[in-house]
Tab-separated table of C-alpha atoms in Angstrom:
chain	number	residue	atom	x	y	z
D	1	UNK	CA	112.707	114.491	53.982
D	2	UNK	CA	109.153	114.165	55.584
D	3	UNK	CA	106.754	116.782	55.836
D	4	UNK	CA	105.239	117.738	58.997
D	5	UNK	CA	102.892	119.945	60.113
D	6	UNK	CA	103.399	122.144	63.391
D	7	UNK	CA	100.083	120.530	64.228
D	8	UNK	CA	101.751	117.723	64.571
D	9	UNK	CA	104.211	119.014	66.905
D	10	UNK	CA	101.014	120.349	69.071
D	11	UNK	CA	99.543	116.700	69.218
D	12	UNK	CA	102.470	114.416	69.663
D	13	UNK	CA	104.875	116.105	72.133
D	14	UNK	CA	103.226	119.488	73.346
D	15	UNK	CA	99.451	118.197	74.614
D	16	UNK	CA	100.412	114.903	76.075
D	17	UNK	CA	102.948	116.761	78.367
D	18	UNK	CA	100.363	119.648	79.008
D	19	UNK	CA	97.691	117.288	80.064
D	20	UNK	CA	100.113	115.338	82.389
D	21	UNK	CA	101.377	118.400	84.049
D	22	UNK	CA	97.877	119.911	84.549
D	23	UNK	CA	96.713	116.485	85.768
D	24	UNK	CA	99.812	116.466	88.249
D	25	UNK	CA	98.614	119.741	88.943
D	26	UNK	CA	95.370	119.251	89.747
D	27	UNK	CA	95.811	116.229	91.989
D	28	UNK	CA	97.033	118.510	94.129
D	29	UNK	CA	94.164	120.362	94.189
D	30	UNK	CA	92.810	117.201	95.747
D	31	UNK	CA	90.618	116.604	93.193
D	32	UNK	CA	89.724	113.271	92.125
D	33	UNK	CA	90.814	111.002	89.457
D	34	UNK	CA	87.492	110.859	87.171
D	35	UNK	CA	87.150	114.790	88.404
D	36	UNK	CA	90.194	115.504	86.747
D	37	UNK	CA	89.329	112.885	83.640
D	38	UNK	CA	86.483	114.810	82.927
D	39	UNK	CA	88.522	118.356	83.155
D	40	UNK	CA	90.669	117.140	80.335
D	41	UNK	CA	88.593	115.068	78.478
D	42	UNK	CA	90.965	112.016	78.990
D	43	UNK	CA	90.138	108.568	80.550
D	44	UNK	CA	90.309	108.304	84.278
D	45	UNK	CA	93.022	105.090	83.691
D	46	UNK	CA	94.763	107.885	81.287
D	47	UNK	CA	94.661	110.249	84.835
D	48	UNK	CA	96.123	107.419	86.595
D	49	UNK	CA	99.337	107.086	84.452
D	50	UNK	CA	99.793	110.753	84.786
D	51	UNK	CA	99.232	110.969	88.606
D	52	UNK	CA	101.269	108.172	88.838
D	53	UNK	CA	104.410	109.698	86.776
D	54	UNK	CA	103.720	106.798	84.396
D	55	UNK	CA	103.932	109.202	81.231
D	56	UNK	CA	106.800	110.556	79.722
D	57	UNK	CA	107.210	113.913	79.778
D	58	UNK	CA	108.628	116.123	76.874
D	59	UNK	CA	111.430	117.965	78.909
D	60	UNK	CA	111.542	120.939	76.155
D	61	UNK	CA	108.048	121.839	77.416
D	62	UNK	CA	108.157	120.239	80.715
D	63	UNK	CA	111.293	122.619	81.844
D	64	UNK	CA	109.617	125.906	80.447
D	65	UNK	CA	109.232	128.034	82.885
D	66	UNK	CA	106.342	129.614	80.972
D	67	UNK	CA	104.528	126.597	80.583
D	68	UNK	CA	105.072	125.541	84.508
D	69	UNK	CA	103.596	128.890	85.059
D	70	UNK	CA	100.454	128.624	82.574
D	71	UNK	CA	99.897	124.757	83.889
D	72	UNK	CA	99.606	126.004	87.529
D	73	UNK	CA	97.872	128.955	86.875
D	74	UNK	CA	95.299	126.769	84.827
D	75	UNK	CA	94.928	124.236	87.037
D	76	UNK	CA	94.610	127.020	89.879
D	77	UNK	CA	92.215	128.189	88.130
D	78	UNK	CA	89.504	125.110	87.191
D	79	UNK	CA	90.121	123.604	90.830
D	80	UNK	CA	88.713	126.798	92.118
D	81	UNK	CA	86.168	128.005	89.601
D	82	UNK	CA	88.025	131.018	88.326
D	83	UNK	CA	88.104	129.702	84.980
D	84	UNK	CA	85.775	128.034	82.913
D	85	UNK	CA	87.203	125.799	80.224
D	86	UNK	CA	86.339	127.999	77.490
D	87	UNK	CA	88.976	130.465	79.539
D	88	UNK	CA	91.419	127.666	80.202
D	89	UNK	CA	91.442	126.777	76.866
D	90	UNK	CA	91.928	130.653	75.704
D	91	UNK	CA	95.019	130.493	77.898
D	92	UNK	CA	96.691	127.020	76.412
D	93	UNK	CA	96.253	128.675	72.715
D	94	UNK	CA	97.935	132.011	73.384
D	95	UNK	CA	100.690	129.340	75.453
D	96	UNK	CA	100.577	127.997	72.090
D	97	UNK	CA	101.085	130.475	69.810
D	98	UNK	CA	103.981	132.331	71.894
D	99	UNK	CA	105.142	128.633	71.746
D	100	UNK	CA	105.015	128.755	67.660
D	101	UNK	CA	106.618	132.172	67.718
D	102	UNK	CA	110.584	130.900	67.622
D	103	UNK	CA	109.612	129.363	71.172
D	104	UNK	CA	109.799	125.427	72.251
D	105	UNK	CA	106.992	124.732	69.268
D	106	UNK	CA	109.275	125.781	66.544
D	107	UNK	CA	112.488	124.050	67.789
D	108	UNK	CA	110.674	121.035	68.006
D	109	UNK	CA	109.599	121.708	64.498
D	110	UNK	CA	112.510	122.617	63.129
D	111	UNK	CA	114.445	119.171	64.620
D	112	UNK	CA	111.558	117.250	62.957
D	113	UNK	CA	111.623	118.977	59.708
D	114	UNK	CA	115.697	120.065	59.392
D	115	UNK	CA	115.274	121.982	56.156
D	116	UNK	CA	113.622	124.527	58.204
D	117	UNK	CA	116.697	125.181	60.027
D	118	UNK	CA	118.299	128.255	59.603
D	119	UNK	CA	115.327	130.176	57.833
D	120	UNK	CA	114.306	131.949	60.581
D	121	UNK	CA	110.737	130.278	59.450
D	122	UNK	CA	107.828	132.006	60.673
D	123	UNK	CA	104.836	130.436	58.802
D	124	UNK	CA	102.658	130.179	62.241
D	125	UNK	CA	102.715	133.641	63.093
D	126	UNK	CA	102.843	135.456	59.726
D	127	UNK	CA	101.801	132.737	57.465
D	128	UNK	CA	102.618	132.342	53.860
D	129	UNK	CA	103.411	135.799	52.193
D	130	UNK	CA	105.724	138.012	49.867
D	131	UNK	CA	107.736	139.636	52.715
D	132	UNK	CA	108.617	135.854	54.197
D	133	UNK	CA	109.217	134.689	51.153
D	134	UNK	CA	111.735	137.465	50.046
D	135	UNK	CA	113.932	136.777	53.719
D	136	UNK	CA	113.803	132.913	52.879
D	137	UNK	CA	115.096	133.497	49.342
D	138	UNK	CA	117.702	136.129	50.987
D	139	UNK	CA	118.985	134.227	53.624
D	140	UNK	CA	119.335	131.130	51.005
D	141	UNK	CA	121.336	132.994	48.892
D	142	UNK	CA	123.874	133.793	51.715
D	143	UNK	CA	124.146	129.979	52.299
D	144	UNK	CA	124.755	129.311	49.115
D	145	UNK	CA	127.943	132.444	48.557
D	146	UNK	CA	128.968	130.951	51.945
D	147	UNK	CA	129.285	126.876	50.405
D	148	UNK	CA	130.695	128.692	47.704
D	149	UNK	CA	133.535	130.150	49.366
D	150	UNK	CA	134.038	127.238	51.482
D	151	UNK	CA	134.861	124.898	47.947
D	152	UNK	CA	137.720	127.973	46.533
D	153	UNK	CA	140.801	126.996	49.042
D	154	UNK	CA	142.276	129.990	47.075
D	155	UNK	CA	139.865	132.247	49.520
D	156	UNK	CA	141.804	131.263	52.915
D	157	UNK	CA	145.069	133.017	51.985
D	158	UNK	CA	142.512	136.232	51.062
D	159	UNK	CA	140.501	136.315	54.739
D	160	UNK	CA	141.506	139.393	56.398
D	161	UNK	CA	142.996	138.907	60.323
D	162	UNK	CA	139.057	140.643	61.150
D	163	UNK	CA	137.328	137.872	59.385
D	164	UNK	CA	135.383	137.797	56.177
D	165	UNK	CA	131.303	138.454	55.985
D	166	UNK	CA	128.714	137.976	52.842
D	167	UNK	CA	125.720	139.713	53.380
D	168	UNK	CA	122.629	139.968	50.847
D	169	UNK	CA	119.962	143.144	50.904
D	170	UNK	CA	116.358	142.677	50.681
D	171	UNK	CA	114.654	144.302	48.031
D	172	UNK	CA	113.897	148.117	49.395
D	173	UNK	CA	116.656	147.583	52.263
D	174	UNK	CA	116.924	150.645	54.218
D	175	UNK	CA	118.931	149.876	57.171
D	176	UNK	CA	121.122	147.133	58.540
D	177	UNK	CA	118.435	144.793	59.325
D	178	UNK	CA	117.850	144.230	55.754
D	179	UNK	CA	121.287	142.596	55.425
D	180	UNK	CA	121.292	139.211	55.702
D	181	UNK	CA	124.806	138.262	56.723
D	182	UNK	CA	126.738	135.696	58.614
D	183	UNK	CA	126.511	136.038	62.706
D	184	UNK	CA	130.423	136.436	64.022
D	185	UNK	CA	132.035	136.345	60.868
D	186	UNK	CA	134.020	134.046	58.288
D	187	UNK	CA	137.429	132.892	59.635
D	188	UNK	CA	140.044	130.673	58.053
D	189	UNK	CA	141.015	128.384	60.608
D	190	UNK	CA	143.806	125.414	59.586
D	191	UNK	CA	143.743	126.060	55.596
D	192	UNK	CA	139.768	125.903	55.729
D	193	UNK	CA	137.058	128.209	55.782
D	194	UNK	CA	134.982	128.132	59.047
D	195	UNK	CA	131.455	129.417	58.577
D	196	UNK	CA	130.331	129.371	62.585
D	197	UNK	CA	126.862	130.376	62.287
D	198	UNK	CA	123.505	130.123	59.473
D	199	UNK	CA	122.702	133.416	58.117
D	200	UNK	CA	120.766	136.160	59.755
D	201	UNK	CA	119.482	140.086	59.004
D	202	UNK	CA	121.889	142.661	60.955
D	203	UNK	CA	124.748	140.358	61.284
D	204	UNK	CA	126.893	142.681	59.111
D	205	UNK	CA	127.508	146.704	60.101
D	206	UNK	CA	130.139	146.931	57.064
D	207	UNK	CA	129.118	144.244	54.984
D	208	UNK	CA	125.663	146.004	54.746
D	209	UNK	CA	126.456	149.331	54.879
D	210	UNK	CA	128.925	148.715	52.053
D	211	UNK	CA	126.049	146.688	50.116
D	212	UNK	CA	122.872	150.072	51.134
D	213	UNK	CA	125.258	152.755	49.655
D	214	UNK	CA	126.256	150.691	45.993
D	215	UNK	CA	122.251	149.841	46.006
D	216	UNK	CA	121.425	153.480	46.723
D	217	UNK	CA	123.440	154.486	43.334
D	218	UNK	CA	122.717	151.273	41.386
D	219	UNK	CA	120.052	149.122	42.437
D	220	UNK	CA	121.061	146.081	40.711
D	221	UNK	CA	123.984	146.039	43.482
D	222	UNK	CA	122.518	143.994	46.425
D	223	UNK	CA	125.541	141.563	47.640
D	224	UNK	CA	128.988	141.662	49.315
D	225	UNK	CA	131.705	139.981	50.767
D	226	UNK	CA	134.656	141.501	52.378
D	227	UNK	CA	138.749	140.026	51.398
D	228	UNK	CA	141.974	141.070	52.556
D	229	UNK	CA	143.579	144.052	50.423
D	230	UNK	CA	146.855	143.256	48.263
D	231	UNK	CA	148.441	144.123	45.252
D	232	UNK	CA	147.560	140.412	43.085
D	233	UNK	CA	144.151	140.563	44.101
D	234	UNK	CA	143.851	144.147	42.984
D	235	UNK	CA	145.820	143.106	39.649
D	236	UNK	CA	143.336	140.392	39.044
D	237	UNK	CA	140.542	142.519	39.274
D	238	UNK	CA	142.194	144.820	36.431
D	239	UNK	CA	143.017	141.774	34.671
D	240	UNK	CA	139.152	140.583	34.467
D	241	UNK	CA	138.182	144.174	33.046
D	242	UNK	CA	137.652	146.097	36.308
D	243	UNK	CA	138.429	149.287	37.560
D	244	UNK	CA	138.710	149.254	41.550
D	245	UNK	CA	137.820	151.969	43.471
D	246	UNK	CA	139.905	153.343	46.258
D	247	UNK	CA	138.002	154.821	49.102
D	248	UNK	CA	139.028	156.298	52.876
D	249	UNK	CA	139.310	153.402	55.534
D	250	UNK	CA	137.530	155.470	58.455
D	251	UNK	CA	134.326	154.041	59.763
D	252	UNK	CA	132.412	157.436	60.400
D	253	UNK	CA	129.713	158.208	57.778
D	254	UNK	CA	131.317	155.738	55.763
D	255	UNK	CA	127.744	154.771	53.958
D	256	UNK	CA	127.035	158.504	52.867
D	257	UNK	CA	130.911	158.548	51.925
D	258	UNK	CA	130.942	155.075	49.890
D	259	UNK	CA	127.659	156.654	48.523
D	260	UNK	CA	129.275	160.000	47.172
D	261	UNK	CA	132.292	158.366	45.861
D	262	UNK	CA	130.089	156.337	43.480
D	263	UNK	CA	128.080	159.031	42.509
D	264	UNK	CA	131.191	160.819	41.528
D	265	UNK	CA	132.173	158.327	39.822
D	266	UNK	CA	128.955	157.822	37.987
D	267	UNK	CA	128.951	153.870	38.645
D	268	UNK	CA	129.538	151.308	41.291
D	269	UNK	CA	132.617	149.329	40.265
D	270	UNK	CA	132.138	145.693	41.321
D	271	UNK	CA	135.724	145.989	43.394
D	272	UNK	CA	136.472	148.648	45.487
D	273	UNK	CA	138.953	148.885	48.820
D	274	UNK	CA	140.933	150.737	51.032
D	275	UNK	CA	144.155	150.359	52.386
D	276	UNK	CA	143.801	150.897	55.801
D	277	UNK	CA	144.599	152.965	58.681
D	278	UNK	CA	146.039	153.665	62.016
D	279	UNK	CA	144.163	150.113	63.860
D	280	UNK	CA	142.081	149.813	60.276
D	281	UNK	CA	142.642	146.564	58.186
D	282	UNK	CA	143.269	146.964	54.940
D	283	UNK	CA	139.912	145.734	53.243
D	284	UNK	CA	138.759	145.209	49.176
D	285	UNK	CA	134.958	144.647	49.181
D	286	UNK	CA	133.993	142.437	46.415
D	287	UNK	CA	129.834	143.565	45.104
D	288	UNK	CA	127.151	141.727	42.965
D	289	UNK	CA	123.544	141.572	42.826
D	290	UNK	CA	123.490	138.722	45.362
D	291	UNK	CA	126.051	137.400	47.885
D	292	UNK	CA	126.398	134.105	44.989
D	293	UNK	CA	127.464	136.852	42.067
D	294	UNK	CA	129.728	138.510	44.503
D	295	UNK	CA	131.077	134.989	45.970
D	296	UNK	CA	131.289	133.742	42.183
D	297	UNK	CA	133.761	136.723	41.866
D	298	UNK	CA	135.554	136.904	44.896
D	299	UNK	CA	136.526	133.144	43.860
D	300	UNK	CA	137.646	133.835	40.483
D	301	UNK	CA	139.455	136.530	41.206
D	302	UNK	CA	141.500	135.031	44.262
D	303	UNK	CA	142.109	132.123	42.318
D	304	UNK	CA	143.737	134.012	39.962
D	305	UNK	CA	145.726	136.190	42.513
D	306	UNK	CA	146.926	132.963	43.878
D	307	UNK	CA	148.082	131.926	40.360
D	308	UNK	CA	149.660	135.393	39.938
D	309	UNK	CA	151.162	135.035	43.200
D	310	UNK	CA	152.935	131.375	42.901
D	311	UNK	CA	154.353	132.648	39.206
């Protein structure tokens, strides 16, 4: 896999299309060719291909309606004197770095370099430090419960009818959009698990708020996944050493609920469930200290309930 820099990105598909458009744009301002060379700093046979439509044009950038926008208004601006180029050049770089900020920039990136897809990479606006860092590990982890769960087939007969989420906390989490979770839920669809989306923070409201009130009474708690309730996955969960804990199926204050049943209790039990209500699925949340520990489990112990099951 190659490395490239968003520079690159900049110089090989974003500038040649900027400098064509503004040339475009500025031969309407009837200015001439060389006029409009020495504007951009190009060669006037280079302002002939543009004015001519002889150079391709990127159509990510080309169809922006921000950068139509900031080309005209540019070009408006030099053909009349408004703007110096120290002022047009101010206004490509903030085009730039909105670009860079999960705009056409980034896309392009991300299609050059694919292992940045799905972390929600923001290395041109924040650069490199611990808080990006800390998401990117996060947000791996949940792709790597989610492959997990996609190699157990014993998992599909355990997806509840609402779907099945993994989520992961950030250190600290506080609120939902610390959660890193999957976007419209795990389904089983014809024997296999379909994962529709990559990860992202606030995709889960029970996944995390399951995951905030086990870390609020033990902080080595950080990851969940939601299964189906029944009796043989319940019985495996005794049978590795377990103790499930029951708790009331209604959504209302359920975090500060979940939180004073474990404090009750004295511990946070790495199974606990409900079984359901009037329009309330019957659910068993499965708990680690990442989504992988509590996807490790969740496959174990389904596998076994299967086995249970079929004897």
């Amino acid at each position: 896999m190659s490395l490239r820099l968003p520079s690159e990105i900049v110089v090989d598909r974003f500038l040649p299309t900027a400098r064509a458009m503004l040339a475009a744009e500025l031969h309407e301002h009837d200015l001439t060719q060389q006029e409009i060379a020495d504007q951009l700093g190009v060669t006037q046979a280079a302002v002939s291909k543009y004015v001519a439509g002889d150079s391709a044009l990127n159509e990510r950038f080309s169809d922006n309606r921000r950068m139509r926008e900031t080309m005209s208004a540019i070009a408006d601006g030099l053909a009349t004197g408004e703007l110096d180029q120290y002022e047009a050049l101010a206004e490509l770089l903030d085009l730039i770095r909105e670009f860079e900020d999960r705009g056409p920039i980034c896309e392009a990136h991300e299609e050059a370099m694919p292992s940045l897809q799905g972390l929600g990479c923001d290395l041109c606006v924040r650069g490199r430090d611990d808080a990006v860092l800390a998401e990117r590990d996060v947000l791996s982890t949940v792709r790597e419960a989610t492959r997990a769960l996609e190699n157990e087939p014993a998992i599909v007969d355990h997806v509840p009818n609402v779907g099945t989420n993994v989520g992961t906390a950030l250190p600290g989490a506080t609120d939902e959009t610390d959660v890193a979770a999957i976007p419209g839920r795990i389904h089983a669809m014809r024997g296999r698990i379909n994962v529709p989306a990559n990860p992202e923070f606030g995709a889960s409201q029970h996944v995390a708020e399951t995951v905030l009130a086990a870390s609020a009474v033990d902080p080595d708690v950080g990851g969940a996944l939601n299964l189906a309730t029944s009796e043989a996955l319940l019985a495996a969960a005794h049978e590795a050493g377990i103790d499930p804990l029951e708790f009331d199926a209604e959504y209302d204050t359920r975090r500060a609920r979940l939180r004073e049943r474990f404090e009750e209790r004295g511990s946070v039990p790495r199974v606990i469930y409900h079984r359901g209500a009037f329009g309330v699925e019957p659910i068993t949340y499965v708990l680690g200290e990442t989504a992988v520990e509590a996807a490790a489990l969740a496959t174990s112990l389904t596998a076994s309930a299967q086995t249970e099951t079929r004897e």
